[in-house]
Amino acid sequence: MRVIVADDSAVIRAGVVRILASAGMDIVAEARTADELLTAVADHRPELCVVDIRMPPRDTAGLHAAVQIRDRYRGSVRVLVLSQYLEPDYALQLLGSGVGGMGYLLKDRVAEGGDLVEAAQRVGAGGTAIDPAVVEELVRARRRHDRLVRLTSRERRVLALVAEGRSNRAIADRLDVAVKTIEGVIAVVFAKLDLEPGPDANRRVLAVLVHLNHAQPATERPSAWG
């Protein structure tokens, strides 16, 4: 996978490059500023950009560059934000289009290089990777939406795990049920949230956005499966 790493910290940038390169990824360019990032993307057309939110020339330049990449390349270039700060509004700006190939991780919570590699691979393949801390903050900050009231406790629990970026297999293993069971639950969630299939819509991401915008706090979610 062809990757660009953008961060104004040379130390962090070098660390990310080393971790991803050791996993076999091809680092085609590095960027220190948002302008350098946009130029590098135009020149190299990578499959994935790993981007810090706060880069020169202004505080949120990395975020704005990430949104531009998302909109300009329409999913052919995926974006994984790696931020020092928990900024849920920024996460929603990035994920708000409902397309896949987007992620938001917190630097301090990436405990192992393997965690970063796994997230990069997931986002690079068109999936999502959202730090659970970001999910929880968004959940606390938003009211429940009436569409979520339609979901059973089991369906809400599965949707919360989807929002963490887990695959159907990972959710099935976590809840000790069959993958087919999870696939069925997610299909019901899509139907209850009025998410119809379409050529330009990633229903999994759109369902996550409903959850992030309107779900009840995680402490109120039933922990039992069933």
PDB file of C-alpha atoms in Angstrom, residues 18-193:
ATOM      1  CA  ARG A  18       9.258   3.340  10.574  1.00  0.00           C
ATOM      2  CA  ILE A  19       6.257   1.421  11.905  1.00  0.00           C
ATOM      3  CA  LEU A  20       4.346   1.406   8.634  1.00  0.00           C
ATOM      4  CA  ALA A  21       7.407   0.680   6.501  1.00  0.00           C
ATOM      5  CA  SER A  22       8.324  -2.269   8.731  1.00  0.00           C
ATOM      6  CA  ALA A  23       4.875  -3.703   7.967  1.00  0.00           C
ATOM      7  CA  GLY A  24       5.625  -3.597   4.242  1.00  0.00           C
ATOM      8  CA  MET A  25       3.899  -0.341   3.347  1.00  0.00           C
ATOM      9  CA  ASP A  26       5.482   1.892   0.711  1.00  0.00           C
ATOM     10  CA  ILE A  27       6.030   5.395   2.127  1.00  0.00           C
ATOM     11  CA  VAL A  28       5.988   7.482  -1.056  1.00  0.00           C
ATOM     12  CA  ALA A  29       6.283  10.909   0.629  1.00  0.00           C
ATOM     13  CA  GLU A  30       6.386  12.789   3.930  1.00  0.00           C
ATOM     14  CA  ALA A  31       4.872  16.202   4.653  1.00  0.00           C
ATOM     15  CA  ARG A  32       5.397  18.779   7.407  1.00  0.00           C
ATOM     16  CA  THR A  33       2.609  21.204   6.426  1.00  0.00           C
ATOM     17  CA  ALA A  34      -0.883  20.925   4.997  1.00  0.00           C
ATOM     18  CA  ASP A  35       0.260  22.502   1.730  1.00  0.00           C
ATOM     19  CA  GLU A  36       3.066  19.965   1.404  1.00  0.00           C
ATOM     20  CA  LEU A  37       0.539  17.196   2.031  1.00  0.00           C
ATOM     21  CA  LEU A  38      -1.858  18.361  -0.688  1.00  0.00           C
ATOM     22  CA  THR A  39       0.994  18.718  -3.166  1.00  0.00           C
ATOM     23  CA  ALA A  40       2.342  15.269  -2.317  1.00  0.00           C
ATOM     24  CA  VAL A  41      -1.089  13.686  -2.763  1.00  0.00           C
ATOM     25  CA  ALA A  42      -1.468  15.303  -6.187  1.00  0.00           C
ATOM     26  CA  ASP A  43       2.009  14.148  -7.209  1.00  0.00           C
ATOM     27  CA  HIS A  44       1.969  10.604  -5.828  1.00  0.00           C
ATOM     28  CA  ARG A  45      -1.719   9.609  -5.574  1.00  0.00           C
ATOM     29  CA  PRO A  46      -1.250   7.347  -2.550  1.00  0.00           C
ATOM     30  CA  GLU A  47      -3.795   4.873  -1.284  1.00  0.00           C
ATOM     31  CA  LEU A  48      -3.592   6.218   2.282  1.00  0.00           C
ATOM     32  CA  CYS A  49      -2.589   9.433   4.062  1.00  0.00           C
ATOM     33  CA  VAL A  50      -1.778   9.398   7.781  1.00  0.00           C
ATOM     34  CA  VAL A  51      -2.405  12.982   8.892  1.00  0.00           C
ATOM     35  CA  ASP A  52      -2.088  15.070  12.041  1.00  0.00           C
ATOM     36  CA  ILE A  53      -4.927  17.570  12.592  1.00  0.00           C
ATOM     37  CA  ARG A  54      -2.702  20.400  13.816  1.00  0.00           C
ATOM     38  CA  MET A  55      -0.106  21.371  11.225  1.00  0.00           C
ATOM     39  CA  PRO A  56       1.155  24.661   9.770  1.00  0.00           C
ATOM     40  CA  PRO A  57       0.110  27.134   8.518  1.00  0.00           C
ATOM     41  CA  ARG A  58      -2.746  27.168  11.092  1.00  0.00           C
ATOM     42  CA  ASP A  59      -3.975  24.995  13.951  1.00  0.00           C
ATOM     43  CA  THR A  60      -6.509  22.896  12.056  1.00  0.00           C
ATOM     44  CA  ALA A  61      -4.807  22.915   8.654  1.00  0.00           C
ATOM     45  CA  GLY A  62      -4.323  19.146   8.758  1.00  0.00           C
ATOM     46  CA  LEU A  63      -8.038  18.603   9.262  1.00  0.00           C
ATOM     47  CA  HIS A  64      -8.963  20.882   6.375  1.00  0.00           C
ATOM     48  CA  ALA A  65      -6.418  19.142   4.155  1.00  0.00           C
ATOM     49  CA  ALA A  66      -7.871  15.756   5.126  1.00  0.00           C
ATOM     50  CA  VAL A  67     -11.388  16.916   4.232  1.00  0.00           C
ATOM     51  CA  GLN A  68     -10.115  18.280   0.899  1.00  0.00           C
ATOM     52  CA  ILE A  69      -8.467  14.949   0.123  1.00  0.00           C
ATOM     53  CA  ARG A  70     -11.663  13.102   0.997  1.00  0.00           C
ATOM     54  CA  ASP A  71     -13.791  15.322  -1.229  1.00  0.00           C
ATOM     55  CA  ARG A  72     -11.337  15.715  -4.101  1.00  0.00           C
ATOM     56  CA  TYR A  73     -10.374  12.058  -4.501  1.00  0.00           C
ATOM     57  CA  ARG A  74     -13.732  10.508  -3.529  1.00  0.00           C
ATOM     58  CA  GLY A  75     -12.411   7.501  -1.677  1.00  0.00           C
ATOM     59  CA  SER A  76      -9.476   6.625  -3.937  1.00  0.00           C
ATOM     60  CA  VAL A  77      -7.182   8.232  -1.336  1.00  0.00           C
ATOM     61  CA  ARG A  78      -8.079   7.166   2.206  1.00  0.00           C
ATOM     62  CA  VAL A  79      -7.303   9.232   5.324  1.00  0.00           C
ATOM     63  CA  LEU A  80      -6.301   8.161   8.824  1.00  0.00           C
ATOM     64  CA  VAL A  81      -6.093  11.100  11.259  1.00  0.00           C
ATOM     65  CA  LEU A  82      -3.584  10.579  14.051  1.00  0.00           C
ATOM     66  CA  SER A  83      -4.166  13.352  16.588  1.00  0.00           C
ATOM     67  CA  GLN A  84      -2.783  14.368  19.961  1.00  0.00           C
ATOM     68  CA  TYR A  85      -6.175  15.800  20.906  1.00  0.00           C
ATOM     69  CA  LEU A  86      -9.646  14.390  21.442  1.00  0.00           C
ATOM     70  CA  GLU A  87     -11.665  16.667  19.162  1.00  0.00           C
ATOM     71  CA  PRO A  88     -15.010  15.037  18.371  1.00  0.00           C
ATOM     72  CA  ASP A  89     -16.260  17.918  16.227  1.00  0.00           C
ATOM     73  CA  TYR A  90     -13.261  17.459  13.960  1.00  0.00           C
ATOM     74  CA  ALA A  91     -13.919  13.728  13.789  1.00  0.00           C
ATOM     75  CA  LEU A  92     -17.472  14.406  12.663  1.00  0.00           C
ATOM     76  CA  GLN A  93     -16.274  16.847  10.004  1.00  0.00           C
ATOM     77  CA  LEU A  94     -14.011  14.165   8.596  1.00  0.00           C
ATOM     78  CA  LEU A  95     -16.539  11.333   8.812  1.00  0.00           C
ATOM     79  CA  GLY A  96     -19.576  13.404   7.916  1.00  0.00           C
ATOM     80  CA  SER A  97     -19.736  12.405   4.252  1.00  0.00           C
ATOM     81  CA  GLY A  98     -20.665   8.840   5.123  1.00  0.00           C
ATOM     82  CA  VAL A  99     -17.915   7.323   2.977  1.00  0.00           C
ATOM     83  CA  GLY A 100     -15.495   4.636   4.102  1.00  0.00           C
ATOM     84  CA  GLY A 101     -11.746   4.823   4.163  1.00  0.00           C
ATOM     85  CA  MET A 102     -11.625   7.257   7.089  1.00  0.00           C
ATOM     86  CA  GLY A 103     -10.231   6.968  10.593  1.00  0.00           C
ATOM     87  CA  TYR A 104      -9.446   8.979  13.744  1.00  0.00           C
ATOM     88  CA  LEU A 105      -6.972   7.732  16.344  1.00  0.00           C
ATOM     89  CA  LEU A 106      -5.393   9.392  19.377  1.00  0.00           C
ATOM     90  CA  LYS A 107      -1.594   9.288  19.445  1.00  0.00           C
ATOM     91  CA  ASP A 108      -1.358   8.681  23.190  1.00  0.00           C
ATOM     92  CA  ARG A 109      -3.678   5.675  22.943  1.00  0.00           C
ATOM     93  CA  VAL A 110      -1.845   3.853  20.162  1.00  0.00           C
ATOM     94  CA  ALA A 111      -0.044   1.553  22.571  1.00  0.00           C
ATOM     95  CA  GLU A 112       1.673  -0.733  20.063  1.00  0.00           C
ATOM     96  CA  GLY A 113       2.968  -0.333  16.533  1.00  0.00           C
ATOM     97  CA  GLY A 114       0.702  -3.196  15.546  1.00  0.00           C
ATOM     98  CA  ASP A 115      -2.332  -1.120  16.534  1.00  0.00           C
ATOM     99  CA  LEU A 116      -1.324   1.602  14.087  1.00  0.00           C
ATOM    100  CA  VAL A 117      -0.599  -0.930  11.343  1.00  0.00           C
ATOM    101  CA  GLU A 118      -3.968  -2.618  11.851  1.00  0.00           C
ATOM    102  CA  ALA A 119      -5.816   0.717  11.705  1.00  0.00           C
ATOM    103  CA  ALA A 120      -3.893   1.798   8.597  1.00  0.00           C
ATOM    104  CA  GLN A 121      -4.678  -1.477   6.861  1.00  0.00           C
ATOM    105  CA  ARG A 122      -8.349  -1.244   7.790  1.00  0.00           C
ATOM    106  CA  VAL A 123      -8.720   2.336   6.570  1.00  0.00           C
ATOM    107  CA  GLY A 124      -6.596   1.650   3.490  1.00  0.00           C
ATOM    108  CA  ALA A 125      -8.976  -1.166   2.586  1.00  0.00           C
ATOM    109  CA  GLY A 126     -11.937   1.216   2.735  1.00  0.00           C
ATOM    110  CA  GLY A 127     -13.021   0.616   6.328  1.00  0.00           C
ATOM    111  CA  THR A 128     -13.065   2.834   9.400  1.00  0.00           C
ATOM    112  CA  ALA A 129     -10.962   3.086  12.555  1.00  0.00           C
ATOM    113  CA  ILE A 130     -12.270   5.312  15.343  1.00  0.00           C
ATOM    114  CA  ASP A 131     -10.667   5.506  18.771  1.00  0.00           C
ATOM    115  CA  PRO A 132     -13.149   4.349  21.440  1.00  0.00           C
ATOM    116  CA  ALA A 133     -12.384   7.503  23.479  1.00  0.00           C
ATOM    117  CA  VAL A 134     -13.584   9.629  20.575  1.00  0.00           C
ATOM    118  CA  VAL A 135     -16.692   7.470  20.288  1.00  0.00           C
ATOM    119  CA  GLU A 136     -17.485   7.850  23.981  1.00  0.00           C
ATOM    120  CA  GLU A 137     -17.008  11.619  23.930  1.00  0.00           C
ATOM    121  CA  LEU A 138     -19.320  11.964  20.962  1.00  0.00           C
ATOM    122  CA  VAL A 139     -21.887   9.745  22.607  1.00  0.00           C
ATOM    123  CA  ARG A 140     -21.867  11.840  25.775  1.00  0.00           C
ATOM    124  CA  ALA A 141     -22.112  15.066  23.807  1.00  0.00           C
ATOM    125  CA  ARG A 142     -25.181  14.178  21.745  1.00  0.00           C
ATOM    126  CA  ARG A 143     -28.779  13.382  22.538  1.00  0.00           C
ATOM    127  CA  ARG A 144     -30.410  10.194  21.426  1.00  0.00           C
ATOM    128  CA  HIS A 145     -32.247  10.357  18.136  1.00  0.00           C
ATOM    129  CA  ASP A 146     -35.693   8.814  17.728  1.00  0.00           C
ATOM    130  CA  ARG A 147     -34.329   6.411  15.125  1.00  0.00           C
ATOM    131  CA  LEU A 148     -32.104   4.835  17.760  1.00  0.00           C
ATOM    132  CA  VAL A 149     -35.123   4.238  19.973  1.00  0.00           C
ATOM    133  CA  ARG A 150     -36.199   1.681  17.374  1.00  0.00           C
ATOM    134  CA  LEU A 151     -33.162  -0.457  18.174  1.00  0.00           C
ATOM    135  CA  THR A 152     -33.139  -3.164  20.807  1.00  0.00           C
ATOM    136  CA  SER A 153     -30.399  -3.237  23.441  1.00  0.00           C
ATOM    137  CA  ARG A 154     -28.686  -6.006  21.475  1.00  0.00           C
ATOM    138  CA  GLU A 155     -28.783  -3.967  18.270  1.00  0.00           C
ATOM    139  CA  ARG A 156     -27.434  -0.869  20.042  1.00  0.00           C
ATOM    140  CA  ARG A 157     -24.594  -2.916  21.512  1.00  0.00           C
ATOM    141  CA  VAL A 158     -23.621  -4.246  18.077  1.00  0.00           C
ATOM    142  CA  LEU A 159     -23.820  -0.732  16.595  1.00  0.00           C
ATOM    143  CA  ALA A 160     -21.552   0.597  19.362  1.00  0.00           C
ATOM    144  CA  LEU A 161     -18.958  -2.060  18.490  1.00  0.00           C
ATOM    145  CA  VAL A 162     -19.275  -1.196  14.802  1.00  0.00           C
ATOM    146  CA  ALA A 163     -18.594   2.432  15.771  1.00  0.00           C
ATOM    147  CA  GLU A 164     -15.279   1.328  17.289  1.00  0.00           C
ATOM    148  CA  GLY A 165     -14.241   0.093  13.841  1.00  0.00           C
ATOM    149  CA  ARG A 166     -14.602  -3.623  14.606  1.00  0.00           C
ATOM    150  CA  SER A 167     -15.275  -6.119  11.821  1.00  0.00           C
ATOM    151  CA  ASN A 168     -18.235  -8.511  11.896  1.00  0.00           C
ATOM    152  CA  ARG A 169     -15.843 -11.327  12.861  1.00  0.00           C
ATOM    153  CA  ALA A 170     -14.361  -9.279  15.722  1.00  0.00           C
ATOM    154  CA  ILE A 171     -17.849  -8.390  17.007  1.00  0.00           C
ATOM    155  CA  ALA A 172     -18.929 -12.027  16.806  1.00  0.00           C
ATOM    156  CA  ASP A 173     -15.844 -13.107  18.758  1.00  0.00           C
ATOM    157  CA  ARG A 174     -16.395 -10.361  21.345  1.00  0.00           C
ATOM    158  CA  LEU A 175     -20.018 -11.400  21.904  1.00  0.00           C
ATOM    159  CA  ASP A 176     -19.406 -15.129  21.446  1.00  0.00           C
ATOM    160  CA  VAL A 177     -21.960 -15.579  18.670  1.00  0.00           C
ATOM    161  CA  ALA A 178     -21.822 -16.622  15.012  1.00  0.00           C
ATOM    162  CA  VAL A 179     -20.752 -14.157  12.323  1.00  0.00           C
ATOM    163  CA  LYS A 180     -24.053 -14.843  10.542  1.00  0.00           C
ATOM    164  CA  THR A 181     -25.867 -13.648  13.648  1.00  0.00           C
ATOM    165  CA  ILE A 182     -23.969 -10.356  13.601  1.00  0.00           C
ATOM    166  CA  GLU A 183     -24.608  -9.931   9.874  1.00  0.00           C
ATOM    167  CA  GLY A 184     -28.322 -10.385  10.532  1.00  0.00           C
ATOM    168  CA  VAL A 185     -28.344  -7.888  13.405  1.00  0.00           C
ATOM    169  CA  ILE A 186     -26.509  -5.279  11.322  1.00  0.00           C
ATOM    170  CA  ALA A 187     -28.963  -5.768   8.435  1.00  0.00           C
ATOM    171  CA  VAL A 188     -31.830  -5.099  10.853  1.00  0.00           C
ATOM    172  CA  VAL A 189     -30.038  -2.005  12.197  1.00  0.00           C
ATOM    173  CA  PHE A 190     -29.687  -0.647   8.651  1.00  0.00           C
ATOM    174  CA  ALA A 191     -33.396  -1.202   8.027  1.00  0.00           C
ATOM    175  CA  LYS A 192     -34.476   0.398  11.311  1.00  0.00           C
ATOM    176  CA  LEU A 193     -32.259   3.425  10.652  1.00  0.00           C
TER     177      LEU A 193
END
